[in-house]
Structure formats: structure tokens, C-alpha cells
Amino acid sequence: MAEHEEKAGESLMEKIVEKIHGDGSSLSSDSEDEKPLELKAKIYRLFGRERPVHQVFGGGKSADILLWRNKKISAGALGVATAIWVLFELMEYHLLTLICHGLILVLAVLFLWSKATTFINKSTPRLPEVSIPEEPLLQFASVIRLELNCSAATLREIASGRDLKKFLAIISGLWVLSIVGSWCNFLTLFYIVFVLLHTVPPIYEKYEDKVDPLAEKLTIEIKKQYAVFEEKVLNKIPKGLMKDKKH
């Protein structure tokens, strides 16, 4: 009788152990099944970004303007830029002439308004005191300084010959920019860039699920063509003696 109870206890323990191992194997199989799902969930994004478009542009008021979160401010900024371009490019106004004419108009209106109030026995208009704060100017100057230092460091790294891909990319970009600059002046180029910044990002944010797969295919094709170019052209360029010694 005691032996029967011992056998029953051993069989019960074996079942429990098998159950535990079975659950463990099922958990491991579940974890193995989750791995390809995680890989599938990783979607290609343009320029390899991992953040939303709004955060890429800083996530502040400037991003709200570029992505038309506040349509009145965005439309106002685009309208002001268009008016400036029309004045200087189409009407051929000069900056100094425009500033002088604007100041003449404002000063004349305020002066006549102040004189008119004395004849009709009304209080003179209160003109606001204009003062430029120091802190925003210092912050702006600091940002410009950092950007110039980063640009100088990047150009120095490219000129040192350490990164051939970056060198070719910068040369190609400057060459394209020089061609575009021969077609139009700086103001028109600035206006085109301004309009593109106010139109392309919101359109991309709206249709990014359709644009990203096409961009992925284009990126793969560009990499293939660059690999062919590197094999047929770049690898045949003789290297310097110092680099050969290092290798």
C-alpha cells in the first residue's frame, strides 16, 4: 500500500514537472514568435528618422507653423514672404528705398494724428516704447555661433579626406546649388526654400505611410548604383603610400 502511494506521488510529480517544462517551452516558443513580429513592426522611415515629423522640426512653435497646426499664423507667414518677394523681385523695389518709404509713411501719419488731436480737443495718441531685449539676441547669436562652428568642423573633416561618401555628397550638393543659383537670384531661391518648407513637410506628414515605402525602394536602388560605382571607379583609384602602410 505504501509502495502504491509512493508510485502515485512520483507520477504526480512527473506530471507537474512535465507541465512546468511544457509551459516553459510554450513561453519560449511565444517569445520566438514575437521576435519576427517585432522585426516586422519596424517600418522604414525617410532619412532613418525615429521620431514624428513634428518633433523632428523641434516640436515648438516653429514646428506648428511649418506643419500648419495654427493655420492663421502659417498663412500669415507665407503671405508676408510672398509680399516681400513680389515687392523686391517683381516690382524691383530696393530694401533701403522700402525702409525709407515705410518710415516716411508711418512718421507722417503719426505726426498728423498728433497735431489733429490738438484741434479737436482729444488726448494725443500714446505711442508704445520700443526696446529690444538683450536675452533673445544673445540666444540667437549663440545659436548662430554653434551652427557656424559645426559647419566649419564638418568642412574640415570633409577636406581631410576621411569620408569619401560625405565628400561626394557635399560636392554634388554644392554643384546642384550652383546650377540653381545661376537660374535665379538669392531672394528668389530663399523664397522657393521658404515655400517648400511650408508645403512639403505637411504633405509628407499626411501621406508618410505611402511615401516611405517608395523612399525605401529608391534608397535601395541608389545604394546598388553606388556599390557598382564604387567597385568600377572608386576602388581603381590608387591610394597614398601612407594609407597603404597603415593597412
Coordinates of N, CA and C in Angstrom, one line a residue:
M1 N 0.8 -1.2 0.0 CA 0.0 0.0 0.0 C 0.9 1.3 0.0
A2 N 1.9 1.2 0.8 CA 2.8 2.3 0.9 C 3.5 2.5 -0.4
E3 N 3.9 1.4 -1.1 CA 4.6 1.5 -2.4 C 3.7 2.1 -3.4
H4 N 2.4 1.7 -3.4 CA 1.4 2.3 -4.3 C 1.3 3.8 -4.2
E5 N 1.3 4.2 -2.9 CA 1.2 5.7 -2.6 C 2.4 6.4 -3.1
E6 N 3.6 5.7 -2.9 CA 4.9 6.4 -3.4 C 4.9 6.5 -4.9
K7 N 4.4 5.4 -5.6 CA 4.4 5.5 -7.1 C 3.4 6.6 -7.6
A8 N 2.2 6.7 -6.9 CA 1.3 7.7 -7.2 C 1.9 9.1 -7.0
G9 N 2.6 9.3 -5.9 CA 3.2 10.6 -5.7 C 4.3 10.9 -6.7
E10 N 5.1 9.8 -7.1 CA 6.1 10.1 -8.1 C 5.5 10.4 -9.5
S11 N 4.4 9.7 -9.9 CA 3.7 10.0 -11.1 C 3.2 11.4 -11.1
L12 N 2.6 11.8 -9.9 CA 2.1 13.2 -9.8 C 3.2 14.2 -10.0
M13 N 4.3 14.0 -9.4 CA 5.4 14.9 -9.5 C 5.9 15.0 -10.9
E14 N 6.0 13.8 -11.6 CA 6.4 13.9 -13.0 C 5.5 14.7 -13.9
K15 N 4.2 14.6 -13.6 CA 3.2 15.3 -14.4 C 3.4 16.8 -14.2
I16 N 3.7 17.2 -12.9 CA 3.9 18.6 -12.6 C 5.1 19.1 -13.3
V17 N 6.2 18.3 -13.2 CA 7.4 18.7 -13.9 C 7.2 18.9 -15.4
E18 N 6.5 17.9 -16.0 CA 6.2 18.0 -17.5 C 5.3 19.2 -17.8
K19 N 4.4 19.5 -16.9 CA 3.6 20.7 -17.1 C 4.4 22.0 -17.1
I20 N 5.3 22.0 -16.1 CA 6.2 23.2 -16.0 C 7.0 23.4 -17.2
H21 N 7.7 22.2 -17.6 CA 8.5 22.3 -18.9 C 7.7 22.6 -20.1
G22 N 6.5 22.1 -20.1 CA 5.6 22.4 -21.3 C 5.3 23.9 -21.3
D23 N 5.0 24.5 -20.1 CA 4.7 25.9 -20.1 C 5.9 26.7 -20.5
G24 N 7.1 26.3 -20.0 CA 8.3 27.0 -20.4 C 8.6 26.9 -21.9
S25 N 8.3 25.8 -22.5 CA 8.6 25.7 -23.9 C 7.6 26.5 -24.7
S26 N 6.3 26.5 -24.1 CA 5.3 27.4 -24.8 C 5.7 28.8 -24.7
L27 N 6.2 29.2 -23.5 CA 6.6 30.6 -23.4 C 7.8 31.0 -24.3
S28 N 8.7 30.0 -24.4 CA 9.9 30.3 -25.3 C 9.5 30.3 -26.7
S29 N 8.5 29.5 -27.1 CA 8.0 29.5 -28.5 C 7.3 30.8 -28.7
D30 N 6.5 31.2 -27.7 CA 5.8 32.5 -27.9 C 6.8 33.7 -28.0
S31 N 7.9 33.6 -27.2 CA 8.9 34.7 -27.4 C 9.6 34.6 -28.7
E32 N 9.8 33.4 -29.2 CA 10.4 33.3 -30.5 C 9.5 33.8 -31.6
D33 N 8.2 33.6 -31.4 CA 7.2 34.0 -32.4 C 7.1 35.6 -32.4
E34 N 7.4 36.1 -31.2 CA 7.2 37.6 -31.1 C 8.4 38.3 -31.7
K35 N 9.6 37.6 -31.8 CA 10.7 38.3 -32.4 C 10.5 38.7 -33.9
P36 N 10.0 37.8 -34.8 CA 9.7 38.3 -36.1 C 8.7 39.3 -36.2
L37 N 7.7 39.3 -35.2 CA 6.7 40.3 -35.2 C 7.3 41.7 -34.9
E38 N 8.3 41.7 -34.0 CA 8.9 43.0 -33.7 C 9.7 43.5 -34.8
L39 N 10.4 42.5 -35.6 CA 11.1 42.9 -36.8 C 10.2 43.5 -37.8
K40 N 9.0 42.8 -38.0 CA 8.1 43.3 -39.0 C 7.5 44.7 -38.6
A41 N 7.4 44.9 -37.3 CA 6.8 46.2 -36.8 C 7.7 47.4 -37.1
K42 N 9.0 47.1 -37.3 CA 9.9 48.2 -37.6 C 9.8 48.6 -39.0
I43 N 9.3 49.8 -39.2 CA 8.9 50.3 -40.5 C 10.0 51.3 -41.0
Y44 N 10.4 51.3 -42.2 CA 11.4 52.2 -42.7 C 10.8 53.6 -42.8
R45 N 11.5 54.6 -42.3 CA 11.1 56.0 -42.3 C 12.1 56.8 -43.1
L46 N 11.7 57.8 -43.8 CA 12.5 58.6 -44.6 C 13.6 59.2 -43.8
F47 N 14.9 59.2 -44.4 CA 16.1 59.6 -43.7 C 16.4 58.9 -42.4
G48 N 15.8 57.7 -42.2 CA 16.1 57.0 -41.0 C 15.6 57.6 -39.7
R49 N 14.6 58.5 -39.8 CA 14.1 59.1 -38.6 C 13.3 58.1 -37.7
E50 N 13.4 58.4 -36.4 CA 12.7 57.5 -35.4 C 11.7 58.3 -34.6
R51 N 11.6 59.6 -34.9 CA 10.6 60.5 -34.2 C 9.6 61.0 -35.1
P52 N 8.4 61.5 -34.6 CA 7.4 62.1 -35.5 C 7.9 63.3 -36.2
V53 N 7.3 63.7 -37.3 CA 7.7 64.9 -38.1 C 7.7 66.1 -37.2
H54 N 6.7 66.2 -36.4 CA 6.6 67.4 -35.5 C 7.8 67.6 -34.6
Q55 N 8.3 66.5 -34.0 CA 9.5 66.5 -33.2 C 10.8 66.7 -33.9
V56 N 10.8 66.3 -35.2 CA 12.0 66.5 -36.0 C 12.2 68.0 -36.2
F57 N 11.2 68.7 -36.4 CA 11.3 70.2 -36.6 C 11.4 71.0 -35.2
G58 N 11.6 70.3 -34.1 CA 11.8 71.0 -32.9 C 10.6 70.8 -31.9
G59 N 9.4 70.5 -32.4 CA 8.3 70.3 -31.5 C 7.7 71.6 -30.9
G60 N 8.2 72.8 -31.3 CA 7.7 74.0 -30.7 C 6.8 74.8 -31.6
K61 N 6.9 76.1 -31.5 CA 6.0 77.0 -32.3 C 6.5 77.0 -33.7
S62 N 7.8 76.9 -34.0 CA 8.2 76.8 -35.4 C 7.7 75.6 -36.1
A63 N 7.7 74.5 -35.4 CA 7.1 73.2 -36.0 C 5.6 73.4 -36.2
D64 N 4.9 74.1 -35.3 CA 3.5 74.3 -35.5 C 3.2 75.1 -36.7
I65 N 4.1 76.1 -37.0 CA 4.0 77.0 -38.2 C 4.2 76.2 -39.4
L66 N 5.3 75.4 -39.5 CA 5.7 74.7 -40.7 C 4.7 73.6 -41.0
L67 N 4.1 73.0 -40.0 CA 3.2 71.9 -40.2 C 1.7 72.4 -40.2
W68 N 1.5 73.7 -40.2 CA 0.2 74.3 -40.3 C -0.8 73.8 -39.1
R69 N -0.2 73.7 -37.9 CA -1.0 73.5 -36.7 C -1.9 74.7 -36.4
N70 N -1.3 75.9 -36.6 CA -2.0 77.1 -36.5 C -2.1 77.7 -37.9
K71 N -3.2 77.5 -38.5 CA -3.4 77.9 -39.9 C -3.3 79.4 -40.2
K72 N -3.7 80.2 -39.2 CA -3.7 81.7 -39.4 C -2.2 82.2 -39.4
I73 N -1.4 81.7 -38.4 CA 0.0 82.1 -38.4 C 0.8 81.6 -39.6
S74 N 0.5 80.4 -40.0 CA 1.2 79.8 -41.1 C 0.9 80.6 -42.4
A75 N -0.4 80.8 -42.6 CA -0.9 81.6 -43.8 C -0.3 83.0 -43.8
G76 N -0.3 83.6 -42.6 CA 0.3 84.9 -42.5 C 1.8 85.0 -42.8
A77 N 2.5 84.0 -42.3 CA 4.0 84.0 -42.6 C 4.2 83.8 -44.1
L78 N 3.4 82.9 -44.7 CA 3.6 82.6 -46.2 C 3.1 83.9 -47.0
G79 N 2.1 84.6 -46.5 CA 1.6 85.8 -47.2 C 2.7 86.9 -47.1
V80 N 3.3 87.1 -45.9 CA 4.3 88.1 -45.8 C 5.5 87.8 -46.7
A81 N 5.9 86.6 -46.7 CA 7.1 86.2 -47.6 C 6.7 86.4 -49.0
T82 N 5.5 86.1 -49.4 CA 5.1 86.3 -50.8 C 5.1 87.8 -51.1
A83 N 4.6 88.7 -50.2 CA 4.5 90.1 -50.4 C 6.0 90.7 -50.6
I84 N 6.9 90.2 -49.7 CA 8.3 90.7 -49.8 C 8.9 90.3 -51.1
W85 N 8.6 89.0 -51.6 CA 9.2 88.6 -52.9 C 8.6 89.4 -54.0
V86 N 7.3 89.7 -54.0 CA 6.7 90.5 -55.0 C 7.2 91.9 -55.1
L87 N 7.4 92.5 -53.9 CA 8.0 93.9 -53.8 C 9.4 93.9 -54.4
F88 N 10.2 93.0 -54.0 CA 11.6 93.1 -54.3 C 12.0 92.5 -55.7
E89 N 11.2 91.5 -56.1 CA 11.5 90.8 -57.3 C 10.7 91.3 -58.5
L90 N 9.4 91.3 -58.3 CA 8.6 91.7 -59.5 C 8.5 93.2 -59.6
M91 N 8.3 93.9 -58.5 CA 8.2 95.4 -58.6 C 9.6 96.1 -58.5
E92 N 10.6 95.3 -58.3 CA 12.0 95.7 -58.3 C 12.3 96.8 -57.3
Y93 N 11.7 96.7 -56.1 CA 11.9 97.6 -55.0 C 13.3 97.3 -54.4
H94 N 13.9 98.3 -53.9 CA 15.2 98.1 -53.1 C 14.9 98.2 -51.6
L95 N 15.7 97.5 -50.9 CA 15.5 97.4 -49.4 C 15.6 98.7 -48.8
L96 N 16.6 99.5 -49.1 CA 16.7 100.8 -48.4 C 15.6 101.8 -48.8
T97 N 15.2 101.7 -50.1 CA 14.0 102.5 -50.5 C 12.7 102.1 -49.8
L98 N 12.5 100.8 -49.7 CA 11.3 100.4 -49.0 C 11.3 100.8 -47.5
I99 N 12.5 100.7 -46.8 CA 12.5 101.0 -45.4 C 12.3 102.5 -45.3
C100 N 12.9 103.3 -46.1 CA 12.7 104.8 -46.0 C 11.2 105.2 -46.3
H101 N 10.6 104.6 -47.3 CA 9.2 105.0 -47.7 C 8.3 104.5 -46.5
G102 N 8.6 103.4 -46.0 CA 7.8 102.9 -44.8 C 7.9 103.8 -43.6
L103 N 9.1 104.2 -43.3 CA 9.3 105.1 -42.2 C 8.6 106.5 -42.4
I104 N 8.7 107.0 -43.7 CA 8.1 108.3 -44.0 C 6.6 108.2 -43.8
L105 N 6.0 107.1 -44.3 CA 4.5 106.9 -44.2 C 4.1 106.9 -42.7
V106 N 4.8 106.0 -41.9 CA 4.4 105.9 -40.5 C 4.6 107.2 -39.7
L107 N 5.8 107.8 -39.9 CA 6.0 109.1 -39.2 C 5.0 110.2 -39.6
A108 N 4.7 110.3 -40.9 CA 3.7 111.3 -41.3 C 2.4 111.1 -40.7
V109 N 1.9 109.8 -40.7 CA 0.6 109.5 -40.2 C 0.5 109.8 -38.7
L110 N 1.6 109.4 -37.9 CA 1.6 109.7 -36.5 C 1.7 111.2 -36.2
F111 N 2.5 111.9 -37.0 CA 2.6 113.3 -36.8 C 1.3 114.0 -37.0
L112 N 0.7 113.8 -38.1 CA -0.6 114.4 -38.4 C -1.7 114.0 -37.4
W113 N -1.7 112.8 -37.0 CA -2.6 112.4 -36.0 C -2.5 113.1 -34.7
S114 N -1.2 113.3 -34.3 CA -0.9 114.0 -33.0 C -1.3 115.5 -33.1
K115 N -1.1 116.1 -34.3 CA -1.5 117.5 -34.5 C -3.0 117.7 -34.6
A116 N -3.6 116.7 -35.2 CA -5.1 116.8 -35.3 C -5.8 116.7 -34.0
T117 N -5.2 115.9 -33.1 CA -5.9 115.8 -31.7 C -5.9 117.1 -31.0
T118 N -5.0 118.0 -31.2 CA -5.0 119.3 -30.5 C -6.1 120.2 -31.0
F119 N -6.5 120.0 -32.2 CA -7.6 120.9 -32.8 C -9.0 120.4 -32.3
I120 N -9.1 119.1 -32.1 CA -10.4 118.5 -31.8 C -10.5 118.2 -30.3
N121 N -9.5 118.7 -29.5 CA -9.5 118.6 -28.1 C -9.6 117.2 -27.6
K122 N -8.8 116.4 -28.1 CA -8.6 115.0 -27.7 C -7.2 114.7 -27.3
S123 N -7.1 113.7 -26.5 CA -5.7 113.3 -26.0 C -4.9 112.8 -27.1
T124 N -3.6 113.1 -27.0 CA -2.7 112.7 -28.1 C -2.5 111.1 -28.0
P125 N -2.2 110.5 -29.1 CA -2.1 109.0 -29.1 C -0.9 108.6 -28.3
R126 N -1.0 107.6 -27.5 CA 0.1 107.0 -26.7 C 0.9 106.1 -27.6
L127 N 2.1 106.5 -27.8 CA 3.0 105.6 -28.6 C 3.7 104.7 -27.7
P128 N 3.8 103.4 -28.1 CA 4.4 102.4 -27.2 C 6.0 102.6 -27.3
E129 N 6.6 102.3 -26.1 CA 8.0 102.4 -26.1 C 8.6 101.1 -26.6
V130 N 9.4 101.2 -27.6 CA 10.0 100.0 -28.2 C 11.4 99.8 -27.7
S131 N 11.7 98.7 -27.1 CA 13.0 98.3 -26.6 C 13.3 96.9 -27.0
I132 N 14.5 96.6 -27.5 CA 14.9 95.3 -27.9 C 15.5 94.6 -26.7
P133 N 14.9 93.5 -26.3 CA 15.5 92.7 -25.1 C 16.9 92.1 -25.5
E134 N 17.7 92.0 -24.4 CA 19.1 91.5 -24.7 C 19.2 90.0 -24.8
E135 N 18.4 89.3 -24.0 CA 18.5 87.9 -23.9 C 18.2 87.2 -25.2
P136 N 17.1 87.5 -25.9 CA 16.8 86.8 -27.2 C 17.9 87.0 -28.2
L137 N 18.5 88.2 -28.2 CA 19.6 88.5 -29.2 C 20.8 87.6 -28.8
L138 N 21.1 87.5 -27.5 CA 22.3 86.7 -27.2 C 22.0 85.2 -27.5
Q139 N 20.8 84.7 -27.3 CA 20.5 83.4 -27.6 C 20.6 83.1 -29.1
F140 N 20.1 84.1 -29.9 CA 20.2 84.0 -31.4 C 21.7 83.9 -31.8
A141 N 22.5 84.8 -31.2 CA 23.9 84.9 -31.6 C 24.6 83.6 -31.2
S142 N 24.2 83.0 -30.0 CA 24.8 81.8 -29.6 C 24.4 80.6 -30.5
V143 N 23.2 80.6 -31.0 CA 22.8 79.5 -31.9 C 23.5 79.7 -33.3
I144 N 23.7 80.9 -33.7 CA 24.4 81.1 -35.0 C 25.9 80.7 -34.8
R145 N 26.5 81.0 -33.7 CA 27.9 80.7 -33.5 C 28.0 79.1 -33.5
L146 N 27.1 78.4 -32.8 CA 27.2 77.0 -32.8 C 27.1 76.4 -34.1
E147 N 26.1 76.9 -34.9 CA 25.9 76.4 -36.3 C 27.1 76.6 -37.2
L148 N 27.7 77.8 -37.0 CA 28.9 78.1 -37.8 C 30.1 77.2 -37.4
N149 N 30.2 76.9 -36.1 CA 31.3 76.1 -35.7 C 31.1 74.6 -36.2
C150 N 29.9 74.2 -36.1 CA 29.6 72.8 -36.6 C 29.8 72.7 -38.1
S151 N 29.5 73.8 -38.9 CA 29.7 73.8 -40.3 C 31.2 73.8 -40.6
A152 N 31.9 74.6 -39.9 CA 33.4 74.6 -40.1 C 34.0 73.3 -39.7
A153 N 33.6 72.6 -38.7 CA 34.1 71.3 -38.3 C 33.8 70.3 -39.4
T154 N 32.6 70.3 -39.9 CA 32.2 69.4 -41.0 C 33.0 69.6 -42.2
L155 N 33.2 70.9 -42.6 CA 34.0 71.1 -43.8 C 35.5 70.7 -43.6
R156 N 36.0 70.9 -42.4 CA 37.3 70.5 -42.1 C 37.5 68.9 -42.2
E157 N 36.5 68.2 -41.7 CA 36.5 66.8 -41.8 C 36.4 66.3 -43.2
I158 N 35.6 66.9 -44.0 CA 35.5 66.5 -45.4 C 36.8 66.8 -46.2
A159 N 37.4 68.0 -45.9 CA 38.6 68.3 -46.6 C 39.8 67.4 -46.2
S160 N 39.7 66.8 -45.0 CA 40.8 65.9 -44.6 C 40.8 64.6 -45.3
G161 N 39.8 64.3 -46.1 CA 39.7 63.1 -46.9 C 39.4 61.8 -46.1
R162 N 38.8 62.0 -45.0 CA 38.4 60.8 -44.1 C 37.2 60.1 -44.6
D163 N 36.2 60.8 -45.1 CA 34.9 60.2 -45.5 C 34.7 60.5 -47.0
L164 N 34.8 59.5 -47.8 CA 34.7 59.8 -49.3 C 33.2 60.0 -49.6
K165 N 32.3 59.2 -49.0 CA 30.9 59.4 -49.3 C 30.4 60.8 -48.9
K166 N 30.8 61.3 -47.8 CA 30.3 62.6 -47.4 C 30.9 63.7 -48.3
F167 N 32.2 63.4 -48.8 CA 32.8 64.4 -49.7 C 32.0 64.4 -51.0
L168 N 31.7 63.3 -51.6 CA 30.9 63.2 -52.8 C 29.6 63.9 -52.7
A169 N 28.9 63.6 -51.5 CA 27.6 64.2 -51.3 C 27.6 65.7 -51.2
I170 N 28.6 66.3 -50.5 CA 28.7 67.7 -50.4 C 29.1 68.3 -51.7
I171 N 30.0 67.7 -52.5 CA 30.4 68.2 -53.8 C 29.2 68.2 -54.7
S172 N 28.4 67.1 -54.7 CA 27.2 67.1 -55.6 C 26.2 68.1 -55.2
G173 N 26.0 68.3 -53.8 CA 25.0 69.3 -53.4 C 25.4 70.7 -53.8
L174 N 26.7 71.0 -53.6 CA 27.2 72.4 -54.0 C 27.1 72.6 -55.5
W175 N 27.3 71.5 -56.3 CA 27.2 71.7 -57.7 C 25.8 71.9 -58.1
V176 N 24.9 71.2 -57.5 CA 23.4 71.4 -57.8 C 23.0 72.8 -57.4
L177 N 23.5 73.2 -56.2 CA 23.1 74.6 -55.7 C 23.7 75.7 -56.6
S178 N 24.9 75.5 -57.2 CA 25.4 76.4 -58.1 C 24.6 76.6 -59.4
I179 N 24.1 75.4 -59.8 CA 23.3 75.4 -61.1 C 22.0 76.2 -60.8
V180 N 21.4 75.9 -59.6 CA 20.1 76.6 -59.3 C 20.4 78.0 -59.1
G181 N 21.5 78.4 -58.5 CA 21.9 79.8 -58.3 C 22.1 80.6 -59.6
S182 N 22.5 79.9 -60.6 CA 22.6 80.5 -61.9 C 21.2 80.8 -62.6
W183 N 20.2 80.1 -62.2 CA 18.9 80.3 -62.7 C 18.1 81.5 -62.1
C184 N 18.4 81.7 -60.8 CA 17.6 82.8 -60.1 C 18.6 83.4 -59.0
N185 N 18.1 84.6 -58.5 CA 18.9 85.3 -57.5 C 18.7 84.7 -56.1
F186 N 19.4 85.3 -55.2 CA 19.3 84.8 -53.8 C 17.9 84.9 -53.2
L187 N 17.2 86.1 -53.5 CA 15.9 86.3 -52.9 C 14.9 85.3 -53.4
T188 N 14.9 85.0 -54.7 CA 14.0 84.0 -55.3 C 14.3 82.6 -54.7
L189 N 15.6 82.3 -54.6 CA 16.0 81.0 -54.0 C 15.5 80.9 -52.6
F190 N 15.7 81.9 -51.8 CA 15.2 81.9 -50.4 C 13.7 81.8 -50.4
Y191 N 13.0 82.4 -51.3 CA 11.5 82.3 -51.3 C 11.1 80.9 -51.7
I192 N 11.8 80.3 -52.6 CA 11.4 78.9 -53.0 C 11.6 78.0 -51.8
V193 N 12.7 78.1 -51.1 CA 13.0 77.3 -50.0 C 12.0 77.5 -48.9
F194 N 11.6 78.8 -48.7 CA 10.6 79.1 -47.7 C 9.2 78.4 -48.0
V195 N 8.8 78.5 -49.3 CA 7.6 77.9 -49.7 C 7.6 76.4 -49.6
L196 N 8.8 75.8 -49.9 CA 8.9 74.3 -49.8 C 8.8 73.9 -48.4
L197 N 9.4 74.7 -47.5 CA 9.3 74.3 -46.0 C 7.9 74.4 -45.5
H198 N 7.1 75.2 -46.1 CA 5.7 75.4 -45.7 C 4.7 74.5 -46.4
T199 N 5.2 73.7 -47.4 CA 4.3 72.9 -48.2 C 4.7 71.4 -48.1
V200 N 6.0 71.1 -48.3 CA 6.4 69.7 -48.3 C 6.3 69.0 -47.0
P201 N 6.7 69.5 -45.8 CA 6.5 68.8 -44.6 C 5.1 68.4 -44.2
P202 N 4.1 69.4 -44.3 CA 2.7 69.0 -44.0 C 2.2 67.9 -45.0
I203 N 2.5 68.0 -46.3 CA 2.1 67.0 -47.2 C 2.7 65.6 -46.9
Y204 N 4.0 65.6 -46.6 CA 4.6 64.4 -46.2 C 4.0 63.8 -44.9
E205 N 3.8 64.6 -43.9 CA 3.2 64.1 -42.7 C 1.8 63.5 -42.9
K206 N 1.1 64.0 -43.9 CA -0.2 63.5 -44.2 C -0.2 62.2 -45.0
Y207 N 0.8 62.0 -45.9 CA 0.9 60.8 -46.7 C 2.2 60.0 -46.4
E208 N 2.7 60.1 -45.2 CA 4.0 59.4 -45.0 C 4.0 57.9 -45.1
D209 N 2.8 57.3 -44.8 CA 2.7 55.8 -45.0 C 2.8 55.4 -46.5
K210 N 2.5 56.3 -47.4 CA 2.6 56.0 -48.8 C 4.0 56.4 -49.4
V211 N 4.6 57.5 -48.8 CA 5.8 58.0 -49.3 C 7.0 57.1 -48.8
D212 N 7.0 56.7 -47.6 CA 8.1 56.0 -47.0 C 8.5 54.7 -47.8
P213 N 7.5 53.8 -48.2 CA 7.8 52.6 -49.0 C 8.5 53.0 -50.3
L214 N 8.0 54.0 -50.9 CA 8.7 54.5 -52.2 C 10.1 55.0 -51.9
A215 N 10.3 55.7 -50.8 CA 11.6 56.2 -50.5 C 12.5 55.0 -50.2
E216 N 12.0 54.0 -49.5 CA 12.8 52.8 -49.2 C 13.3 52.1 -50.5
K217 N 12.4 52.0 -51.5 CA 12.8 51.4 -52.8 C 13.9 52.2 -53.5
L218 N 13.7 53.6 -53.4 CA 14.6 54.5 -54.1 C 16.0 54.4 -53.4
T219 N 16.0 54.3 -52.0 CA 17.2 54.3 -51.3 C 18.0 53.0 -51.6
I220 N 17.3 51.9 -51.7 CA 17.9 50.6 -52.1 C 18.6 50.7 -53.5
E221 N 17.8 51.3 -54.4 CA 18.4 51.4 -55.8 C 19.6 52.3 -55.8
I222 N 19.6 53.4 -55.0 CA 20.7 54.3 -55.0 C 21.9 53.6 -54.4
K223 N 21.7 52.8 -53.4 CA 22.8 52.0 -52.8 C 23.4 51.0 -53.7
K224 N 22.5 50.4 -54.5 CA 23.0 49.4 -55.5 C 23.9 50.1 -56.6
Q225 N 23.4 51.3 -57.1 CA 24.2 52.0 -58.1 C 25.5 52.6 -57.5
Y226 N 25.5 53.0 -56.2 CA 26.7 53.4 -55.6 C 27.7 52.3 -55.4
A227 N 27.2 51.1 -55.1 CA 28.1 49.9 -55.0 C 28.7 49.6 -56.3
V228 N 28.0 49.7 -57.4 CA 28.6 49.5 -58.7 C 29.6 50.6 -59.0
F229 N 29.3 51.8 -58.7 CA 30.2 52.9 -59.0 C 31.5 52.8 -58.1
E230 N 31.3 52.3 -56.9 CA 32.5 52.1 -56.0 C 33.4 51.0 -56.5
E231 N 32.8 49.9 -57.0 CA 33.5 48.8 -57.5 C 34.3 49.1 -58.8
K232 N 33.6 49.8 -59.7 CA 34.2 50.1 -61.0 C 35.1 51.3 -61.1
V233 N 34.8 52.3 -60.2 CA 35.6 53.5 -60.3 C 36.4 53.8 -59.0
L234 N 35.8 53.9 -57.9 CA 36.5 54.3 -56.7 C 37.6 53.3 -56.2
N235 N 37.3 52.0 -56.4 CA 38.3 51.0 -55.9 C 39.5 51.0 -56.9
K236 N 39.4 51.6 -58.1 CA 40.5 51.6 -59.0 C 41.4 52.8 -58.8
I237 N 41.0 53.8 -57.9 CA 41.8 55.0 -57.7 C 43.0 54.6 -56.8
P238 N 44.2 54.9 -57.2 CA 45.4 54.5 -56.4 C 45.4 55.3 -55.1
K239 N 45.7 54.5 -54.0 CA 45.7 55.1 -52.7 C 47.1 55.6 -52.4
G240 N 47.2 56.5 -51.4 CA 48.5 57.1 -51.0 C 49.4 56.1 -50.3
L241 N 50.7 56.4 -50.2 CA 51.6 55.5 -49.6 C 51.4 55.4 -48.1
M242 N 50.9 56.4 -47.5 CA 50.7 56.4 -46.0 C 49.5 55.5 -45.7
K243 N 48.5 55.5 -46.5 CA 47.3 54.7 -46.2 C 47.7 53.2 -46.5
D244 N 48.6 53.0 -47.5 CA 49.0 51.6 -47.8 C 49.8 51.0 -46.6
K245 N 50.6 51.9 -46.0 CA 51.4 51.5 -44.8 C 50.6 51.1 -43.6
K246 N 49.5 52.0 -43.5 CA 48.6 51.7 -42.3 C 47.9 50.4 -42.5
H247 N 47.4 50.1 -43.7 CA 46.8 48.8 -44.0 C 47.7 47.7 -43.9

